């Protein structure tokens, strides 16, 4: 975490000055603030984002501790281990068809896959292969021409795009904080293809981070909290209130409204720019003064734009699905959290409260 914060600060020193000259005064939720206030606010956001790592590891370590280190209390024949409680609950759930879902350790592996996928995706979109990394010209350019290189996925990227990809994977809030301002002030001058790539970056990041990773971890946190209460109930003790896990759940929920609002605003603004791109161009049909070669060129350009807009439309459809999935995962987790206080043994799935004896109450 400390290394990541140090790298973020170094990257911010490189990027913030040109961003200030390009965008003007920095803003927070559309309101201008002095630079020091903006910096402190986003450094705090960065610390919270990096704190996600501790929150994730807290959940993972708790899962592995209960999976491999704890057994049911022999003095209480009705007691259940947490893995047993989880397995009984999942077998009564609609999720039982997912391979390995009834094993806590496998669920943690699924969550880790969503985290590692973000890293792999960023690397594949940033590491040069043509030219090779040691042959790339890393000089800072002041001309209008943007230097690009090929990546393993065959997509030419600039240094700015590569840094944004890596910043997304490393939760570098200082680097990505001005994305919305950049979209509003400069993207209207971009070509159509870079706009589509930026929309794809936004949707993929939202899918992997805000939807799958945050949704899975939030539900794991709630399940661990509920299983603590269930285990105490089955042992004949008062339901346990795990303040550590409850605090972790609260910290996971706090940034979500701002995150969802920012990501939705960015996507809608980019989509608006893409839809209106080329609208000012005159229709080439019926213009007799143009020569055939020019008409053919303009027709090919229009077909290319239509193809890019079609791609953007599919990306937006994916974005709507991802948004619905993320909201559904969060709503499901909140319902489980509420039912942890109302179900007889604290465990709930979408078909009802679990009695942990093969029946539903």
PDB file of C-alpha atoms in Angstrom, residues 179-184 187 192 194-207 210 258-276 309 311-323:
ATOM      1  CA  UNK A 179     -11.747  12.361 -15.367  1.00  0.00           C
ATOM      2  CA  UNK A 180     -15.163  14.044 -15.366  1.00  0.00           C
ATOM      3  CA  UNK A 181     -13.645  17.516 -15.838  1.00  0.00           C
ATOM      4  CA  UNK A 182     -11.508  16.155 -18.678  1.00  0.00           C
ATOM      5  CA  UNK A 183     -14.584  14.649 -20.343  1.00  0.00           C
ATOM      6  CA  UNK A 184     -16.574  17.880 -20.084  1.00  0.00           C
ATOM      7  CA  UNK A 187     -13.437  15.342 -25.064  1.00  0.00           C
ATOM      8  CA  UNK A 192     -14.695   9.272 -32.250  1.00  0.00           C
ATOM      9  CA  UNK A 194     -10.771   7.482 -28.553  1.00  0.00           C
ATOM     10  CA  UNK A 195     -14.190   8.404 -27.127  1.00  0.00           C
ATOM     11  CA  UNK A 196     -15.400   4.829 -27.614  1.00  0.00           C
ATOM     12  CA  UNK A 197     -12.219   3.479 -25.983  1.00  0.00           C
ATOM     13  CA  UNK A 198     -12.726   5.806 -22.992  1.00  0.00           C
ATOM     14  CA  UNK A 199     -16.342   4.613 -22.657  1.00  0.00           C
ATOM     15  CA  UNK A 200     -15.168   1.002 -22.752  1.00  0.00           C
ATOM     16  CA  UNK A 201     -12.516   1.706 -20.081  1.00  0.00           C
ATOM     17  CA  UNK A 202     -15.188   3.248 -17.885  1.00  0.00           C
ATOM     18  CA  UNK A 203     -17.655   0.355 -18.247  1.00  0.00           C
ATOM     19  CA  UNK A 204     -15.013  -2.378 -17.783  1.00  0.00           C
ATOM     20  CA  UNK A 205     -13.697  -0.650 -14.660  1.00  0.00           C
ATOM     21  CA  UNK A 206     -17.237  -0.330 -13.299  1.00  0.00           C
ATOM     22  CA  UNK A 207     -17.909  -4.002 -14.038  1.00  0.00           C
ATOM     23  CA  UNK A 210     -17.719  -1.309  -8.503  1.00  0.00           C
ATOM     24  CA  UNK A 258     -20.459   9.101  -4.927  1.00  0.00           C
ATOM     25  CA  UNK A 259     -18.820   6.339  -6.971  1.00  0.00           C
ATOM     26  CA  UNK A 260     -22.031   5.337  -8.721  1.00  0.00           C
ATOM     27  CA  UNK A 261     -23.033   8.978  -9.361  1.00  0.00           C
ATOM     28  CA  UNK A 262     -19.644   9.878 -10.863  1.00  0.00           C
ATOM     29  CA  UNK A 263     -19.441   6.800 -13.076  1.00  0.00           C
ATOM     30  CA  UNK A 264     -23.002   7.210 -14.380  1.00  0.00           C
ATOM     31  CA  UNK A 265     -22.423  10.930 -15.079  1.00  0.00           C
ATOM     32  CA  UNK A 266     -19.220  10.180 -17.008  1.00  0.00           C
ATOM     33  CA  UNK A 267     -20.845   7.436 -19.084  1.00  0.00           C
ATOM     34  CA  UNK A 268     -23.864   9.561 -19.986  1.00  0.00           C
ATOM     35  CA  UNK A 269     -21.684  12.528 -20.975  1.00  0.00           C
ATOM     36  CA  UNK A 270     -19.424  10.395 -23.186  1.00  0.00           C
ATOM     37  CA  UNK A 271     -22.466   8.709 -24.751  1.00  0.00           C
ATOM     38  CA  UNK A 272     -23.971  12.131 -25.523  1.00  0.00           C
ATOM     39  CA  UNK A 273     -20.754  13.269 -27.223  1.00  0.00           C
ATOM     40  CA  UNK A 274     -20.564  10.053 -29.257  1.00  0.00           C
ATOM     41  CA  UNK A 275     -24.179  10.287 -30.417  1.00  0.00           C
ATOM     42  CA  UNK A 276     -23.729  13.913 -31.507  1.00  0.00           C
ATOM     43  CA  UNK A 309     -21.400   4.432 -32.723  1.00  0.00           C
ATOM     44  CA  UNK A 311     -19.917  -0.333 -30.825  1.00  0.00           C
ATOM     45  CA  UNK A 312     -20.580   2.448 -28.311  1.00  0.00           C
ATOM     46  CA  UNK A 313     -24.267   1.477 -28.215  1.00  0.00           C
ATOM     47  CA  UNK A 314     -23.354  -2.114 -27.332  1.00  0.00           C
ATOM     48  CA  UNK A 315     -20.965  -0.865 -24.637  1.00  0.00           C
ATOM     49  CA  UNK A 316     -23.733   1.312 -23.155  1.00  0.00           C
ATOM     50  CA  UNK A 317     -26.111  -1.676 -23.136  1.00  0.00           C
ATOM     51  CA  UNK A 318     -23.434  -3.614 -21.235  1.00  0.00           C
ATOM     52  CA  UNK A 319     -23.082  -0.643 -18.895  1.00  0.00           C
ATOM     53  CA  UNK A 320     -26.818  -0.636 -18.116  1.00  0.00           C
ATOM     54  CA  UNK A 321     -26.683  -4.374 -17.398  1.00  0.00           C
ATOM     55  CA  UNK A 322     -23.624  -3.905 -15.165  1.00  0.00           C
ATOM     56  CA  UNK A 323     -25.340  -1.079 -13.278  1.00  0.00           C
TER      57      UNK A 323
END
